[in-house]
Amino acid sequence: MHNAFRRSRRTLVTALAAGLVAVAAPAAFAVPAQAQQCADRSVPPPPVDTSEQPKPGQPAPPPMPVPAEPVGGPQLGGCGTVLPEDALNPPDGNTAASWVLQDLDTGDVLAAKDPHARERPASLIKTLLALVVVTEMRPDQVVVPTKQDAEQECTCVGIVAGQQYTVDQLMHGLLMHSGNDVAHAFATALGGVDVAVGKMNRLAARLGAMDTRAATPSGLDGPGMSTSAYDLSLIFHYAMKQPEFAQAVATKAYTIPAIAGKPAIPVFNDNKLLGVYPGFLGGKTGFTDDARHTYVGAAQRDGHRLAVVMMRAEQRPTKVVEQAGNLLDYGFALHDDHANPVGRIAYQASATALPEPGTDGNVAAASGAAPAAPAEADPFGTTGWLLTVVVAAIIGAGFAFGHQRKKRVSALAAAQPAEQRAGAERSRRGTQAESALHGDVRLQQHRRRRAHHTALVLPRGGRPGGHQEQEPGHQVGEHQQPDHRTEDRR
């Protein structure tokens, strides 16, 4: 017994030392063995067009470094579906190449599929642009679009060059209707496209979105564009803490007032779950030929908020918004069953986040206005690193004790009579079957609840009123025009 205690103590000390060394050393970026086995872990899939070719004389951006340890927890480094133990399988018909279900209130990741696969964001990158705008510009600050802003490749809101708009008005156009003209106007106001993209990338790095590199402010595909379902979950989690963002994505219809004889501009929300899915809080849609369909949305039920991000999805055989609704139902069922999380939405500073000296100017200050303070302080710094050291030490201790416990349990199991082990196995299987049945009942309850709500909301004919969005080839709307002149296509 004394020798066993000494071995346990040595193991604990070794684990603590390893954890401290790992955190104290500079962040190491490499391609871990697990990542080497995963498709799209370093770069998105090959493009289908020439939109990502660099300008003449410019080199292609190198792949972004892959963290040695998966951000959000070790389980999130997997390539396939990541589920809680004994959980039901996700709903059928989900076409997304990767997705993440998160708890917006706790930061837990409830379930995921290939969460760190590198994908293209399409218009979901506008959530990152919106965060930069919220940080640097006041809602009542005036923006005057240029001719180039107003003539961007659409989808467009229809802003007029030379007219005055407030940041709040343009924010609704950016997030509700995904206006490329608005995105370019914001980029111009922030100092130009290159400066705005630089600000977006520095903010992403400060948040710890290590898979993300914006190439354009609007989501149009460009050289080096990259993100992941996990990163967009982190960015959306942070964005929903900002009142200006949360209010805009939750607005179903909005009007930019008439200006100087120009007609008012009606703006309708492209997210078709708004007003249809019970408790829906808003989100963002996106599409390019290279990214395919991307989606983020959140909902609240019984006082609890969940969010889903979907990447590289298709509209067949089920529309993406319906797939998202099914995943939200699944997430609420997991929450009701108190399923253990598979990871965390973890804010952390990136080793690549060092800003370039003199390049991070403040637009509000440059325009003579007082800069708006961020709604929330960056969650890192000296204190954050100290806490990280402590957490790493605790985790190391937990692994050490867990290893010793596993050895003791294995020894006891080996000593059990065969009949007793067989009885325990029958009991375990019975518990799993009961848990699966209970989870299925929960999921069916959430689906019936949503179906009842939808029946009450939808007008005769089964379609929500207002602006209609359609898919490529047979729908008309922001991301899906038959002539493919979408807001995200070059």
Coordinates of C-alpha atoms in Angstrom, one line a residue:
M1 CA 0.0 0.0 0.0
H2 CA 2.8 2.4 0.9
N3 CA 4.6 1.7 -2.4
A4 CA 1.3 2.3 -4.3
F5 CA 0.9 5.6 -2.5
R6 CA 4.4 6.6 -3.4
R7 CA 3.8 5.7 -7.1
S8 CA 0.6 7.7 -7.1
R9 CA 2.4 10.7 -5.6
R10 CA 5.2 10.5 -8.2
T11 CA 2.6 10.2 -11.0
L12 CA 0.8 13.3 -9.7
V13 CA 3.9 15.4 -9.4
T14 CA 5.0 14.4 -12.9
A15 CA 1.5 15.3 -14.3
L16 CA 1.6 18.7 -12.6
A17 CA 5.0 19.4 -13.9
A18 CA 4.1 18.5 -17.4
G19 CA 1.0 20.7 -17.3
L20 CA 3.0 23.7 -16.0
V21 CA 5.7 23.2 -18.6
A22 CA 3.1 22.9 -21.4
V23 CA 1.4 26.1 -20.4
A24 CA 4.5 28.1 -19.6
A25 CA 6.1 27.3 -22.9
P26 CA 5.2 29.4 -26.0
A27 CA 2.1 28.1 -27.8
A28 CA 3.2 25.4 -30.2
F29 CA 1.6 25.0 -33.5
A30 CA 2.0 21.8 -35.4
V31 CA 0.0 19.3 -37.3
P32 CA -0.9 16.6 -34.7
A33 CA -1.2 13.0 -35.8
Q34 CA -4.9 13.2 -35.3
A35 CA -5.2 16.2 -37.6
Q36 CA -3.1 14.5 -40.2
Q37 CA -5.8 11.9 -40.5
C38 CA -8.6 14.4 -40.9
A39 CA -9.5 15.8 -44.3
D40 CA -9.6 19.6 -44.5
R41 CA -7.9 20.1 -41.2
S42 CA -5.3 22.6 -42.6
V43 CA -7.1 24.1 -45.6
P44 CA -10.7 24.1 -47.0
P45 CA -11.6 21.7 -49.8
P46 CA -10.3 22.8 -53.3
P47 CA -12.3 25.7 -54.8
V48 CA -14.6 25.1 -57.8
D49 CA -13.7 28.5 -59.5
T50 CA -11.0 31.1 -59.7
S51 CA -12.2 33.3 -56.9
E52 CA -9.3 32.4 -54.6
Q53 CA -6.5 33.1 -57.0
P54 CA -4.2 35.8 -55.7
K55 CA -3.7 39.0 -57.7
P56 CA -0.9 39.1 -60.2
G57 CA 2.5 39.2 -58.5
Q58 CA 1.1 38.3 -55.1
P59 CA 1.8 34.9 -53.5
A60 CA -1.0 32.7 -52.2
P61 CA -1.4 32.8 -48.4
P62 CA 0.1 29.8 -46.6
P63 CA -2.1 27.5 -44.7
M64 CA -2.9 28.7 -41.2
P65 CA -1.1 26.8 -38.4
V66 CA -3.0 23.9 -36.7
P67 CA -2.9 24.1 -32.9
A68 CA -1.1 21.1 -31.3
E69 CA -4.1 20.6 -29.0
P70 CA -7.7 21.1 -30.2
V71 CA -9.3 24.3 -29.0
G72 CA -12.3 23.6 -26.8
G73 CA -11.2 20.2 -25.6
P74 CA -9.6 17.0 -26.8
Q75 CA -12.9 15.4 -28.0
L76 CA -13.3 18.3 -30.5
G77 CA -10.2 17.2 -32.4
G78 CA -12.2 14.3 -33.9
C79 CA -13.0 14.1 -37.6
G80 CA -16.4 12.5 -37.3
T81 CA -19.5 13.0 -35.1
V82 CA -18.7 13.8 -31.5
L83 CA -21.6 12.9 -29.1
P84 CA -22.1 12.5 -25.4
E85 CA -21.9 8.9 -24.1
D86 CA -25.1 6.9 -24.7
A87 CA -26.7 9.8 -26.7
L88 CA -29.1 9.3 -29.5
N89 CA -27.7 9.8 -33.0
P90 CA -28.3 13.2 -34.6
P91 CA -31.4 13.6 -36.8
D92 CA -31.3 12.1 -40.3
G93 CA -31.1 14.3 -43.3
N94 CA -28.3 16.6 -42.1
T95 CA -26.1 17.4 -45.1
A96 CA -23.5 19.7 -43.3
A97 CA -19.9 18.6 -43.7
S98 CA -19.3 20.0 -40.2
W99 CA -21.5 21.5 -37.4
V100 CA -21.5 22.5 -33.8
L101 CA -24.3 22.6 -31.2
Q102 CA -23.5 24.9 -28.3
D103 CA -25.2 26.1 -25.1
L104 CA -25.1 29.9 -25.3
D105 CA -25.6 30.2 -21.5
T106 CA -22.9 27.9 -20.3
G107 CA -20.5 27.8 -23.2
D108 CA -20.7 24.0 -23.4
V109 CA -20.5 22.2 -26.7
L110 CA -23.3 19.7 -26.7
A111 CA -22.5 17.8 -29.8
A112 CA -20.5 18.3 -33.0
K113 CA -19.3 16.9 -36.3
D114 CA -15.7 17.6 -37.4
P115 CA -15.8 21.0 -35.6
H116 CA -12.3 22.1 -36.5
A117 CA -12.4 21.2 -40.2
R118 CA -11.3 24.3 -42.2
E119 CA -14.2 25.6 -44.3
R120 CA -15.2 28.8 -46.0
P121 CA -17.6 31.0 -44.1
A122 CA -19.5 32.8 -46.9
S123 CA -21.6 35.6 -45.4
L124 CA -21.2 34.2 -41.9
I125 CA -18.0 36.2 -41.8
K126 CA -20.2 39.3 -41.6
T127 CA -20.7 38.4 -37.9
L128 CA -17.0 39.1 -37.4
L129 CA -17.2 42.4 -39.4
A130 CA -20.2 43.4 -37.2
L131 CA -18.2 42.8 -34.1
V132 CA -15.4 45.1 -35.4
V133 CA -18.1 47.8 -36.2
V134 CA -19.7 47.4 -32.7
T135 CA -16.3 47.8 -31.1
E136 CA -15.2 50.9 -33.0
M137 CA -18.3 52.8 -34.1
R138 CA -21.2 54.3 -32.3
P139 CA -24.8 53.3 -33.4
D140 CA -25.6 56.9 -34.2
Q141 CA -22.4 57.6 -36.1
V142 CA -22.9 58.7 -39.7
V143 CA -21.5 56.7 -42.7
V144 CA -21.6 58.1 -46.2
P145 CA -21.2 55.4 -48.8
T146 CA -19.0 55.9 -51.9
K147 CA -19.9 55.0 -55.4
Q148 CA -17.8 51.9 -55.1
D149 CA -19.6 50.8 -52.0
A150 CA -23.0 51.2 -53.6
E151 CA -22.0 49.2 -56.8
Q152 CA -20.8 46.0 -55.1
E153 CA -21.8 42.7 -56.4
C154 CA -25.1 41.8 -54.9
T155 CA -27.0 40.7 -52.9
C156 CA -27.4 44.4 -51.9
V157 CA -29.6 46.4 -49.6
G158 CA -29.7 49.3 -52.1
I159 CA -27.8 52.1 -50.2
V160 CA -27.1 55.3 -52.3
A161 CA -23.7 56.8 -52.8
G162 CA -23.3 60.2 -51.1
Q163 CA -26.3 59.8 -48.7
Q164 CA -26.0 59.7 -45.0
Y165 CA -26.9 56.5 -43.0
T166 CA -26.4 55.7 -39.3
V167 CA -24.3 52.7 -38.2
D168 CA -27.5 51.2 -36.6
Q169 CA -29.4 51.5 -39.9
L170 CA -26.5 49.8 -41.9
M171 CA -26.1 47.2 -39.2
H172 CA -29.6 46.0 -39.8
G173 CA -28.9 45.8 -43.6
L174 CA -25.7 43.9 -43.0
L175 CA -27.1 41.2 -40.7
M176 CA -30.7 40.9 -41.9
H177 CA -30.3 41.0 -45.6
S178 CA -26.5 40.4 -45.8
G179 CA -25.9 43.5 -48.0
N180 CA -22.5 43.4 -49.7
D181 CA -22.9 47.1 -50.4
V182 CA -23.2 47.7 -46.6
A183 CA -20.2 45.4 -45.8
H184 CA -18.1 47.4 -48.3
A185 CA -19.4 50.7 -46.8
F186 CA -18.4 49.6 -43.3
A187 CA -15.0 48.5 -44.6
T188 CA -14.4 51.9 -46.2
A189 CA -15.4 53.7 -43.0
L190 CA -13.0 51.5 -41.0
G191 CA -10.1 52.6 -43.2
G192 CA -10.4 50.6 -46.4
V193 CA -11.0 46.9 -47.3
D194 CA -7.4 45.8 -46.4
V195 CA -7.5 47.6 -43.1
A196 CA -11.0 46.3 -42.2
V197 CA -10.0 42.7 -43.0
G198 CA -6.9 43.2 -40.9
K199 CA -9.0 44.3 -38.0
M200 CA -11.3 41.3 -38.4
N201 CA -8.4 38.9 -38.4
R202 CA -6.9 40.5 -35.3
L203 CA -10.2 40.3 -33.4
A204 CA -10.6 36.7 -34.4
A205 CA -7.1 35.9 -33.1
R206 CA -7.7 37.7 -29.9
L207 CA -10.9 35.7 -29.3
G208 CA -9.0 32.5 -30.0
A209 CA -10.5 31.6 -33.4
M210 CA -7.4 29.9 -34.7
D211 CA -9.0 28.4 -37.8
T212 CA -10.3 31.8 -39.0
R213 CA -8.7 34.1 -41.6
A214 CA -11.0 36.6 -43.4
A215 CA -10.1 37.4 -47.0
T216 CA -13.0 39.8 -47.7
P217 CA -15.3 41.8 -45.4
S218 CA -18.5 40.5 -47.1
G219 CA -17.8 36.7 -47.3
L220 CA -17.0 36.7 -51.0
D221 CA -14.4 34.0 -51.5
G222 CA -10.8 35.2 -51.6
P223 CA -7.2 33.9 -51.2
G224 CA -6.7 32.3 -47.9
M225 CA -10.3 32.5 -46.7
S226 CA -10.8 30.0 -43.8
T227 CA -12.8 29.3 -40.7
S228 CA -14.5 26.3 -38.9
A229 CA -17.8 25.4 -37.3
Y230 CA -16.1 25.8 -33.9
D231 CA -14.7 29.2 -34.7
L232 CA -18.0 30.6 -35.9
S233 CA -19.6 29.2 -32.8
L234 CA -17.1 31.1 -30.7
I235 CA -17.6 34.3 -32.7
F236 CA -21.4 34.0 -32.6
H237 CA -21.3 33.3 -28.9
Y238 CA -19.3 36.5 -28.4
A239 CA -21.5 38.5 -30.8
M240 CA -24.8 37.5 -29.1
K241 CA -23.4 39.3 -26.0
Q242 CA -23.5 42.6 -27.9
P243 CA -27.0 44.2 -27.8
E244 CA -26.6 45.9 -31.2
F245 CA -25.9 42.6 -32.9
A246 CA -28.5 40.5 -31.0
Q247 CA -31.2 43.1 -31.7
A248 CA -30.5 43.3 -35.4
V249 CA -30.4 39.5 -36.1
A250 CA -33.7 39.2 -34.2
T251 CA -35.5 41.8 -36.3
K252 CA -37.9 40.4 -38.9
A253 CA -38.5 43.6 -40.9
Y254 CA -36.9 47.0 -40.8
T255 CA -37.1 50.2 -42.9
I256 CA -34.2 52.5 -43.6
P257 CA -36.0 55.9 -43.8
A258 CA -36.2 58.0 -47.0
I259 CA -33.3 60.4 -47.5
A260 CA -33.1 63.5 -49.7
G261 CA -35.9 62.5 -52.0
K262 CA -34.7 58.9 -52.2
P263 CA -37.3 56.3 -51.3
A264 CA -37.2 54.4 -48.0
I265 CA -35.4 51.0 -48.1
P266 CA -37.4 48.0 -46.8
V267 CA -35.2 45.3 -45.3
F268 CA -36.4 41.8 -44.5
N269 CA -34.6 39.1 -42.6
D270 CA -33.3 36.2 -44.7
N271 CA -33.3 33.7 -41.8
K272 CA -36.5 31.8 -42.3
L273 CA -36.6 30.3 -38.8
L274 CA -37.3 33.7 -37.4
G275 CA -41.0 33.8 -36.4
V276 CA -41.5 30.1 -37.3
Y277 CA -39.2 28.2 -34.9
P278 CA -40.4 28.6 -31.3
G279 CA -38.1 31.0 -29.4
F280 CA -35.9 31.7 -32.3
L281 CA -33.4 34.5 -31.5
G282 CA -31.9 35.1 -35.0
G283 CA -28.8 34.2 -36.8
K284 CA -27.2 34.4 -40.3
T285 CA -27.2 32.6 -43.6
G286 CA -24.6 32.4 -46.3
F287 CA -23.8 30.8 -49.7
T288 CA -21.0 30.8 -52.3
D289 CA -20.2 28.2 -54.9
D290 CA -17.0 27.3 -52.9
A291 CA -18.5 27.5 -49.4
R292 CA -21.9 26.0 -50.3
H293 CA -24.5 26.8 -47.7
T294 CA -23.5 28.0 -44.3
Y295 CA -25.8 28.8 -41.3
V296 CA -25.8 30.0 -37.7
G297 CA -28.9 30.4 -35.6
A298 CA -30.0 30.4 -31.9
A299 CA -33.2 29.7 -30.0
Q300 CA -34.4 29.9 -26.5
R301 CA -36.7 27.3 -24.8
D302 CA -37.8 27.2 -21.2
G303 CA -35.4 30.0 -20.4
H304 CA -32.3 28.3 -22.0
R305 CA -30.5 29.3 -25.1
L306 CA -28.8 27.0 -27.7
A307 CA -27.1 27.8 -31.0
V308 CA -26.1 25.8 -34.1
V309 CA -23.5 26.4 -36.8
M310 CA -23.6 24.4 -40.0
M311 CA -20.9 24.4 -42.7
R312 CA -20.9 23.2 -46.3
A313 CA -24.5 22.1 -46.3
E314 CA -26.8 21.4 -49.2
Q315 CA -30.5 22.3 -49.7
R316 CA -31.4 18.7 -50.8
P317 CA -33.2 16.6 -49.7
T318 CA -34.1 19.0 -46.8
K319 CA -33.7 22.8 -46.7
V320 CA -30.8 24.0 -44.6
V321 CA -33.1 25.9 -42.2
E322 CA -35.1 22.8 -41.6
Q323 CA -31.9 20.8 -40.9
A324 CA -30.9 23.6 -38.5
G325 CA -34.2 23.4 -36.7
N326 CA -33.9 19.6 -36.3
L327 CA -30.4 20.0 -34.8
L328 CA -31.8 22.6 -32.4
D329 CA -34.5 20.2 -31.3
Y330 CA -31.8 17.6 -30.8
G331 CA -29.8 20.0 -28.7
F332 CA -32.7 20.8 -26.5
A333 CA -33.3 17.1 -26.0
L334 CA -29.7 16.6 -25.0
H335 CA -30.0 19.5 -22.6
D336 CA -33.2 18.1 -21.0
D337 CA -31.4 14.8 -20.5
H338 CA -28.5 16.5 -18.8
A339 CA -26.0 15.0 -21.3
N340 CA -22.4 15.6 -20.6
P341 CA -20.8 18.2 -22.9
V342 CA -18.2 17.1 -25.4
G343 CA -16.2 20.4 -25.2
R344 CA -16.3 24.1 -24.4
I345 CA -16.5 27.4 -26.2
A346 CA -13.1 28.6 -24.9
Y347 CA -11.9 32.2 -25.3
Q348 CA -8.1 32.2 -25.4
A349 CA -5.4 34.3 -26.9
S350 CA -3.7 33.0 -30.0
A351 CA 0.0 32.9 -30.5
T352 CA -0.6 34.4 -33.9
A353 CA -2.6 37.3 -32.5
L354 CA 0.3 39.8 -32.1
P355 CA -0.9 43.0 -33.8
E356 CA 1.3 44.8 -36.3
P357 CA 2.6 48.0 -34.8
G358 CA 0.7 51.1 -35.9
T359 CA -1.9 49.2 -37.9
D360 CA -4.8 49.0 -35.5
G361 CA -6.1 52.5 -35.6
N362 CA -9.5 53.5 -34.2
V363 CA -12.0 54.7 -36.7
A364 CA -14.2 56.6 -34.2
A365 CA -11.2 58.5 -32.9
A366 CA -10.0 59.3 -36.4
S367 CA -13.4 60.8 -37.2
G368 CA -13.4 63.0 -34.2
A369 CA -15.8 60.9 -32.2
A370 CA -15.2 59.1 -28.9
P371 CA -14.5 55.5 -29.4
A372 CA -17.2 53.1 -28.2
A373 CA -16.0 50.7 -25.5
P374 CA -16.3 47.0 -26.2
A375 CA -19.3 45.5 -24.5
E376 CA -17.1 43.0 -22.8
A377 CA -13.4 43.0 -21.9
D378 CA -11.2 40.6 -23.7
P379 CA -11.1 37.4 -21.6
F380 CA -7.4 37.0 -21.4
G381 CA -4.2 38.7 -20.2
T382 CA -1.8 38.0 -17.3
T383 CA -4.6 36.8 -15.1
G384 CA -6.0 34.6 -17.8
W385 CA -2.6 32.9 -18.3
L386 CA -2.2 32.3 -14.5
L387 CA -5.7 30.8 -14.5
T388 CA -4.7 28.6 -17.4
V389 CA -1.7 27.4 -15.5
V390 CA -3.9 26.4 -12.5
V391 CA -6.4 24.7 -14.8
A392 CA -3.7 22.8 -16.6
A393 CA -2.3 21.6 -13.2
I394 CA -5.7 20.5 -12.1
I395 CA -6.4 18.6 -15.3
G396 CA -3.0 16.9 -15.0
A397 CA -3.8 15.8 -11.5
G398 CA -7.2 14.6 -12.6
F399 CA -5.6 12.4 -15.3
A400 CA -3.1 11.0 -12.9
F401 CA -5.8 10.0 -10.3
G402 CA -8.1 8.8 -13.0
H403 CA -5.4 6.5 -14.3
Q404 CA -4.8 5.0 -10.9
R405 CA -8.5 4.6 -10.4
K406 CA -8.8 2.8 -13.7
K407 CA -6.1 0.4 -12.7
R408 CA -7.8 -0.4 -9.4
V409 CA -11.2 -0.9 -11.1
S410 CA -9.6 -3.2 -13.7
A411 CA -8.0 -5.3 -11.0
L412 CA -11.3 -5.6 -9.1
A413 CA -13.1 -6.5 -12.3
A414 CA -10.6 -9.2 -13.0
A415 CA -11.3 -10.7 -9.6
Q416 CA -15.1 -10.7 -10.1
P417 CA -16.8 -14.1 -10.7
A418 CA -17.9 -14.6 -14.3
E419 CA -21.6 -14.7 -13.3
Q420 CA -21.3 -11.4 -11.4
R421 CA -19.7 -9.7 -14.4
A422 CA -22.4 -11.1 -16.7
G423 CA -25.1 -9.7 -14.4
A424 CA -23.4 -6.3 -14.3
E425 CA -23.2 -6.3 -18.1
R426 CA -26.9 -7.1 -18.4
S427 CA -27.7 -4.3 -16.0
R428 CA -25.6 -1.8 -18.0
R429 CA -27.2 -2.7 -21.3
G430 CA -30.6 -2.3 -19.7
T431 CA -29.7 1.2 -18.4
Q432 CA -28.4 2.2 -21.9
A433 CA -31.6 1.0 -23.5
E434 CA -33.7 2.9 -21.0
S435 CA -31.6 6.1 -21.5
A436 CA -31.9 5.8 -25.3
L437 CA -35.7 5.4 -25.0
H438 CA -35.9 8.4 -22.7
G439 CA -33.8 10.5 -25.0
D440 CA -35.9 9.6 -28.0
V441 CA -39.1 10.6 -26.1
R442 CA -37.5 13.9 -25.3
L443 CA -36.6 14.5 -29.0
Q444 CA -40.1 13.6 -30.2
Q445 CA -41.5 16.0 -27.6
H446 CA -39.4 18.9 -28.9
R447 CA -40.4 18.1 -32.5
R448 CA -44.1 18.0 -31.7
R449 CA -43.8 21.2 -29.8
R450 CA -42.1 22.9 -32.8
A451 CA -44.7 21.4 -35.2
H452 CA -47.5 22.8 -33.2
H453 CA -45.9 26.3 -33.0
T454 CA -45.3 26.2 -36.8
A455 CA -48.9 25.3 -37.5
L456 CA -50.0 28.3 -35.5
V457 CA -47.6 30.7 -37.1
L458 CA -47.7 29.7 -40.8
P459 CA -50.5 31.2 -42.9
R460 CA -52.6 29.1 -45.3
G461 CA -50.3 27.5 -47.9
G462 CA -47.6 26.6 -45.4
R463 CA -45.2 29.5 -46.1
P464 CA -44.3 32.3 -43.8
G465 CA -45.4 35.7 -44.8
G466 CA -43.0 38.5 -45.9
H467 CA -39.9 38.4 -48.0
Q468 CA -39.2 35.0 -49.6
E469 CA -35.8 33.5 -50.0
Q470 CA -35.1 30.9 -52.6
E471 CA -32.5 28.4 -53.5
P472 CA -30.3 28.3 -56.6
G473 CA -32.3 27.3 -59.6
H474 CA -35.8 27.6 -58.0
Q475 CA -35.7 30.2 -55.2
V476 CA -35.0 33.9 -55.3
G477 CA -33.3 35.7 -52.5
E478 CA -30.1 36.8 -50.8
H479 CA -28.0 33.7 -51.4
Q480 CA -29.9 31.9 -54.1
Q481 CA -30.6 33.6 -57.4
P482 CA -31.1 31.6 -60.5
D483 CA -28.4 33.6 -62.4
H484 CA -26.0 32.9 -59.5
R485 CA -25.3 36.6 -58.9
T486 CA -25.3 36.0 -55.2
E487 CA -23.9 38.3 -52.6
D488 CA -21.0 35.9 -52.0
R489 CA -20.0 35.0 -55.6
R490 CA -17.2 36.6 -57.6

